[in-house]
Amino acid sequence: MWANLGIRKKMLLLFFLISTVPLVAINLIWLRSSQDQLEAAAANRQSILLSSMVQRINDALDIKINSVVTASQDASITNLVIDTSKVRLLQFAGQDDDIIRVSLVDNEGDEKVVIEEGSLVDELKNIRASEEFRVVTFVSNEPYLGGVNRTGGLPIIKISVPLLSLGELGDQDLTSSQSLSRRFGGDISGALIVDVDLTKIWSSVADVQLGDDGYAYLVDRFGNLLVHPDDSFMDNHDSLQEVDEVKEALEVLQSFNLNSVAASFEPTPTVTTSEAGVTVLSSSYPIAQTQWALIGQEPVSSVYRVVNRATAIASLIFIISVPLAMGLVLLATRTIISPVHQLTRGVLRLSAGDFSGHFKVKGKDEISLLAQTFNSMGDNLRSLLERLNKKNIDLESEQTKLQAVLDTIADGVLVLDQNFSIVLANKTVASFVDQADPKALYGINWLEAFSLYYEEDDFRNELLNGELLRFSDVTMRVDDQQKFMDITALHLQNDPNGIAFILTIQDTTQRRELENMKLDFVSMAAHELRTPLTAISGYLNLISSSEMSPDEYRSFVKLASTNANMLEGLINNMLSLSRIERGVLVLNRTKLDWSKVIADEVKSLSITATEKQIDISLDMPEDDLHVWGDEVALREVLGNLINNAIHYSDEGKPIVVRAKIEGENVLTTVSDKGIGVPDKLHDKLFNKYYRAKGGLTTNSQGTGIGLFISKSIVEAHEGTIGFDSVFGQGSDFHFSIAAYNKDKHRQDDGDNDNISLRGKVDWFKKNTDS
Amino acid sequence: MTGSKKILIVEDYADIATIYSFMLKKNGYDVQIAKDGKEALKQVLEFKPDVILLDIMIPDIDGIKVLKTIRNSPDYKDVQPLILVTSNVLQQDISDQAALYGADGYVVKAKVENQELLTIVEELIKKGRQDTPRKSGEET
């Protein structure tokens, strides 16, 4: 529970306990001891004052009694000589103001002399029945002190002394009552009764000051109030029997009577309720000879006044200062709490990942130390975070690099884990499953994602059992097409990074297609070559075996020759292709009379044209049409285009060959009214091995390489080739090559060389210094 | 041995056609040339050849189709010439097809010299038509 309290509450509680509890304890202890001290002081005070008061009262009473006794011992009084007694008694009465009345009575109780207020009183009574007479004369022969009477407001006590005949008197001390009693046996002649005013004694009692508010009063053995400093109290109260204080005093009186060792009397002050109803510390002193009790008291409150006052002040101070102090404690705890709160907030920020803040460190206490520690922790975390971030960035960039490297590889690269899940893949692999981003494949099971035409279990088993495996021609469906893949798989055992398989997947579909095309081409080429060959041997056979006319003979020879040319052309084509493929097509460029070249080529193809009754016309407006090019190669191009035109035209459809200058180039166009080229084949036409459907024919069109070769040659001349065609109506195949420019075009051979021999012989130059 | 038998040469390669035609004519046959399938079918009905040298690779309607038409079409049921299917290369499936569709023989032109072809034609005429098409139509 303590642990759950906040620091403030803890501090307050602690403060409370530490400050108030001891204070209160001290206070109580001090209070107690002070009280005891004060009590003791009060008791002491009472003891001193009251005992001296009692002494005075006793002494005063003794004096009065002695004076009466002395007076009673006068011979005339003893002998009741009236006249002399009167004188003596008048004297006696006049000596003491306190003597109110003197009465001399004989042993019958008749008053013989009465003096009141200093003068004789004539009225004489018999007082035989009175107590004072009876006790003195009949009972004890000792002086008798009667009760106090308040006749006319004065406290009167009757002192009766027996008149003893002198017979037994002697030299003994007569002042002692005791000795008087020992002299019992003498005749009593009467008594001397003196009314004494106790007012003086009473005043002295009433004057007793005990402490600040303490006083004394006197009660008789019945608890009747004799004297009290408060007159009004006296008027209203007579009997104080019921008063606790008085009861206790009477008990003391009684017990004192029993013990009657005056000297050893030790009063015991007790706390009791006084006659005024006040709680007082009171002690009572018995006055044995009169059976009075002198009660002295001090109100407890005044006994303890000093202490109480101090306590009150202390309490006041306490009441003021404790809240004040608590307030200060609260303020002070704030210096602890608010940094703690700050720290808490700061640490919350830290734990949320914000390492940027710094605690202001004030002072050097534990909290400051803590704040400093947090600061350095925050710094450490910040730098750690930076390092981690940097590492992360590096890692990412490494990954990106890796991915980039992988993506540059044309073959598919795939890295799998034990479960055949994809760990790493490149773009090529992604394209096999129609994904743009290889990362989308990560985590996917390869065998499930790729639609391979291969028994999955067999594949799995083979992969798991092998180390380096090659799978050829694994078919796979990509984009709704069937593709062929060569897969090489490396099986890693116990790779720490969890890599199990590294696969390279090569899409061999195109290669196969190309190979197929090549094979097709080869067989087609062979076939193409064989055809004219067959014709040649056929003709030769005829010539050698049959009878024929010279015309027939000549015609067959020509036909054979034409076929031989054609064969040669085919072979040249293939060689050109080979050269183009190997990149060693060498052009021997010269200034060519283009119109002548065209005319020659058209002528050489005229036979083929006439067979189909196709008319080839020339349209060359410019006279001086020269190009810069390789004659043999360009003739091949022309031959190819014109042959195509012938082949794809129906009988009778004319062909036009046009050539004109366009800027720095010469544009040549071969136009036909043939079947044209369908739109969808436009892109493929110039591709290698492309054969337009049209069945097997006797020119290089059949091998599909003609246009490809033409394109290559034209482009080797830095020219362009193209066509326009409308399917069903005809085509215009055109190409553009550089016109001869004598400034730009220099040829090694001299201009004087025989044109017809060009390309056929190398003339070695003489060593000239030009 | 050679009556005026009529031979239709269905061949688009002019030189081959010329050579065969000359040779056959020289040996007393009546020869016509058709350059494509359409012309071939037309000539069958018009020229009514006894023998057809039918090249597989011809434009328009190809050789096999021509063969099928001649053998199966009701228009041609009256004319059923002997048909020798020719091709430039040896291909078993062409041979099979030729046999299946009712050709009487199969010749690879490149393998055959002119003289040999002559002999083959003579043999063919001699054998005449068989009722059931032969499975293996290749003769050398």
Short mmCIF file of N, CA, C and O in Angstrom, two decimals, chain A residues 527 530-532 534-535 538-539 541-542 547-548 552 556 563 566 698, chain B residues 12-16 18-19 22-23 26 35 57 88-89 110 113-114:
data_model
loop_
_atom_site.label_atom_id
_atom_site.label_comp_id
_atom_site.label_asym_id
_atom_site.label_seq_id
_atom_site.Cartn_x
_atom_site.Cartn_y
_atom_site.Cartn_z
N HIS A 527 16.52 -28.20 -101.32
CA HIS A 527 15.47 -28.45 -102.31
C HIS A 527 15.53 -27.43 -103.45
O HIS A 527 15.46 -27.78 -104.64
N ARG A 530 18.36 -28.08 -105.63
CA ARG A 530 18.21 -29.30 -106.43
C ARG A 530 17.35 -29.07 -107.67
O ARG A 530 17.58 -29.65 -108.73
N THR A 531 16.37 -28.21 -107.48
CA THR A 531 15.43 -28.03 -108.60
C THR A 531 16.12 -27.60 -109.90
O THR A 531 15.97 -28.29 -110.92
N PRO A 532 16.84 -26.48 -109.89
CA PRO A 532 17.50 -26.12 -111.15
C PRO A 532 18.52 -27.17 -111.60
O PRO A 532 18.73 -27.38 -112.79
N THR A 534 18.29 -30.31 -111.16
CA THR A 534 17.54 -31.35 -111.85
C THR A 534 17.25 -30.95 -113.31
O THR A 534 17.38 -31.75 -114.25
N ALA A 535 16.88 -29.68 -113.44
CA ALA A 535 16.57 -29.20 -114.77
C ALA A 535 17.80 -29.27 -115.67
O ALA A 535 17.73 -29.75 -116.81
N GLY A 538 18.59 -32.70 -116.48
CA GLY A 538 17.54 -33.17 -117.38
C GLY A 538 17.80 -32.75 -118.81
O GLY A 538 17.75 -33.56 -119.75
N TYR A 539 18.08 -31.45 -118.93
CA TYR A 539 18.34 -30.94 -120.28
C TYR A 539 19.58 -31.59 -120.90
O TYR A 539 19.56 -31.99 -122.06
N ASN A 541 20.76 -34.39 -120.25
CA ASN A 541 20.39 -35.76 -120.57
C ASN A 541 19.68 -35.82 -121.91
O ASN A 541 19.97 -36.66 -122.77
N LEU A 542 18.74 -34.92 -122.04
CA LEU A 542 18.00 -34.90 -123.31
C LEU A 542 18.95 -34.66 -124.49
O LEU A 542 18.88 -35.35 -125.50
N GLU A 547 17.47 -37.32 -130.13
CA GLU A 547 17.64 -36.65 -131.42
C GLU A 547 16.84 -35.38 -131.36
O GLU A 547 15.70 -35.37 -130.92
N MET A 548 17.43 -34.33 -131.76
CA MET A 548 16.65 -33.10 -131.79
C MET A 548 17.19 -32.15 -132.84
O MET A 548 18.33 -32.26 -133.26
N GLU A 552 15.98 -26.88 -131.24
CA GLU A 552 15.65 -27.48 -129.95
C GLU A 552 16.88 -27.58 -129.09
O GLU A 552 16.90 -27.25 -127.90
N PHE A 556 17.42 -25.86 -125.55
CA PHE A 556 17.67 -26.63 -124.32
C PHE A 556 18.94 -26.17 -123.65
O PHE A 556 19.02 -26.06 -122.44
N ASN A 563 19.06 -22.06 -116.04
CA ASN A 563 18.96 -22.74 -114.76
C ASN A 563 20.28 -22.69 -114.00
O ASN A 563 20.30 -22.54 -112.78
N MET A 566 20.54 -19.48 -112.50
CA MET A 566 19.65 -19.40 -111.35
C MET A 566 20.26 -20.11 -110.14
O MET A 566 20.23 -19.62 -109.02
N THR A 698 10.58 -21.31 -107.59
CA THR A 698 11.92 -21.60 -108.07
C THR A 698 12.89 -20.46 -107.87
O THR A 698 13.90 -20.36 -108.52
N ASP B 12 4.51 -27.44 -112.10
CA ASP B 12 4.59 -25.99 -112.26
C ASP B 12 6.00 -25.54 -112.61
O ASP B 12 6.23 -24.43 -113.06
N TYR B 13 6.95 -26.41 -112.38
CA TYR B 13 8.32 -26.04 -112.71
C TYR B 13 8.53 -26.27 -114.21
O TYR B 13 8.59 -27.40 -114.67
N ALA B 14 8.62 -25.18 -114.88
CA ALA B 14 8.59 -25.22 -116.35
C ALA B 14 9.66 -26.11 -116.95
O ALA B 14 9.39 -26.88 -117.89
N ASP B 15 10.85 -26.02 -116.39
CA ASP B 15 11.94 -26.80 -116.99
C ASP B 15 11.68 -28.29 -116.90
O ASP B 15 11.89 -29.03 -117.88
N ILE B 16 11.21 -28.72 -115.73
CA ILE B 16 10.91 -30.15 -115.58
C ILE B 16 9.83 -30.56 -116.58
O ILE B 16 9.92 -31.59 -117.24
N THR B 18 9.12 -29.15 -119.33
CA THR B 18 9.68 -29.13 -120.69
C THR B 18 10.46 -30.40 -120.97
O THR B 18 10.28 -31.05 -122.01
N ILE B 19 11.28 -30.77 -119.99
CA ILE B 19 12.13 -31.94 -120.18
C ILE B 19 11.29 -33.21 -120.33
O ILE B 19 11.47 -34.00 -121.27
N PHE B 22 9.25 -33.18 -123.60
CA PHE B 22 10.08 -33.49 -124.78
C PHE B 22 10.38 -34.97 -124.86
O PHE B 22 10.24 -35.62 -125.90
N MET B 23 10.78 -35.50 -123.70
CA MET B 23 11.20 -36.89 -123.66
C MET B 23 10.04 -37.83 -124.01
O MET B 23 10.17 -38.78 -124.78
N LYS B 26 8.99 -37.47 -127.56
CA LYS B 26 9.98 -38.16 -128.38
C LYS B 26 9.72 -39.65 -128.46
O LYS B 26 10.08 -40.31 -129.40
N LYS B 35 -0.11 -26.42 -115.37
CA LYS B 35 0.83 -25.78 -114.42
C LYS B 35 0.33 -25.71 -112.98
O LYS B 35 1.09 -25.39 -112.07
N MET B 57 3.57 -30.67 -105.26
CA MET B 57 3.70 -29.23 -104.97
C MET B 57 3.34 -28.41 -106.19
O MET B 57 4.19 -28.07 -107.01
N ASN B 88 9.59 -33.77 -105.28
CA ASN B 88 11.01 -33.50 -105.38
C ASN B 88 11.82 -34.21 -104.32
O ASN B 88 12.99 -34.47 -104.47
N VAL B 89 11.19 -34.50 -103.25
CA VAL B 89 11.91 -35.12 -102.12
C VAL B 89 11.20 -36.39 -101.72
O VAL B 89 10.00 -36.55 -101.97
N ALA B 110 13.91 -36.32 -108.35
CA ALA B 110 15.36 -36.14 -108.31
C ALA B 110 16.10 -37.46 -108.43
O ALA B 110 17.25 -37.50 -108.85
N GLU B 113 16.24 -40.62 -113.39
CA GLU B 113 16.71 -40.01 -114.64
C GLU B 113 15.62 -40.09 -115.67
O GLU B 113 14.66 -40.85 -115.53
N ASN B 114 15.77 -39.30 -116.66
CA ASN B 114 14.72 -39.24 -117.68
C ASN B 114 14.37 -40.62 -118.23
O ASN B 114 13.21 -40.99 -118.37
#
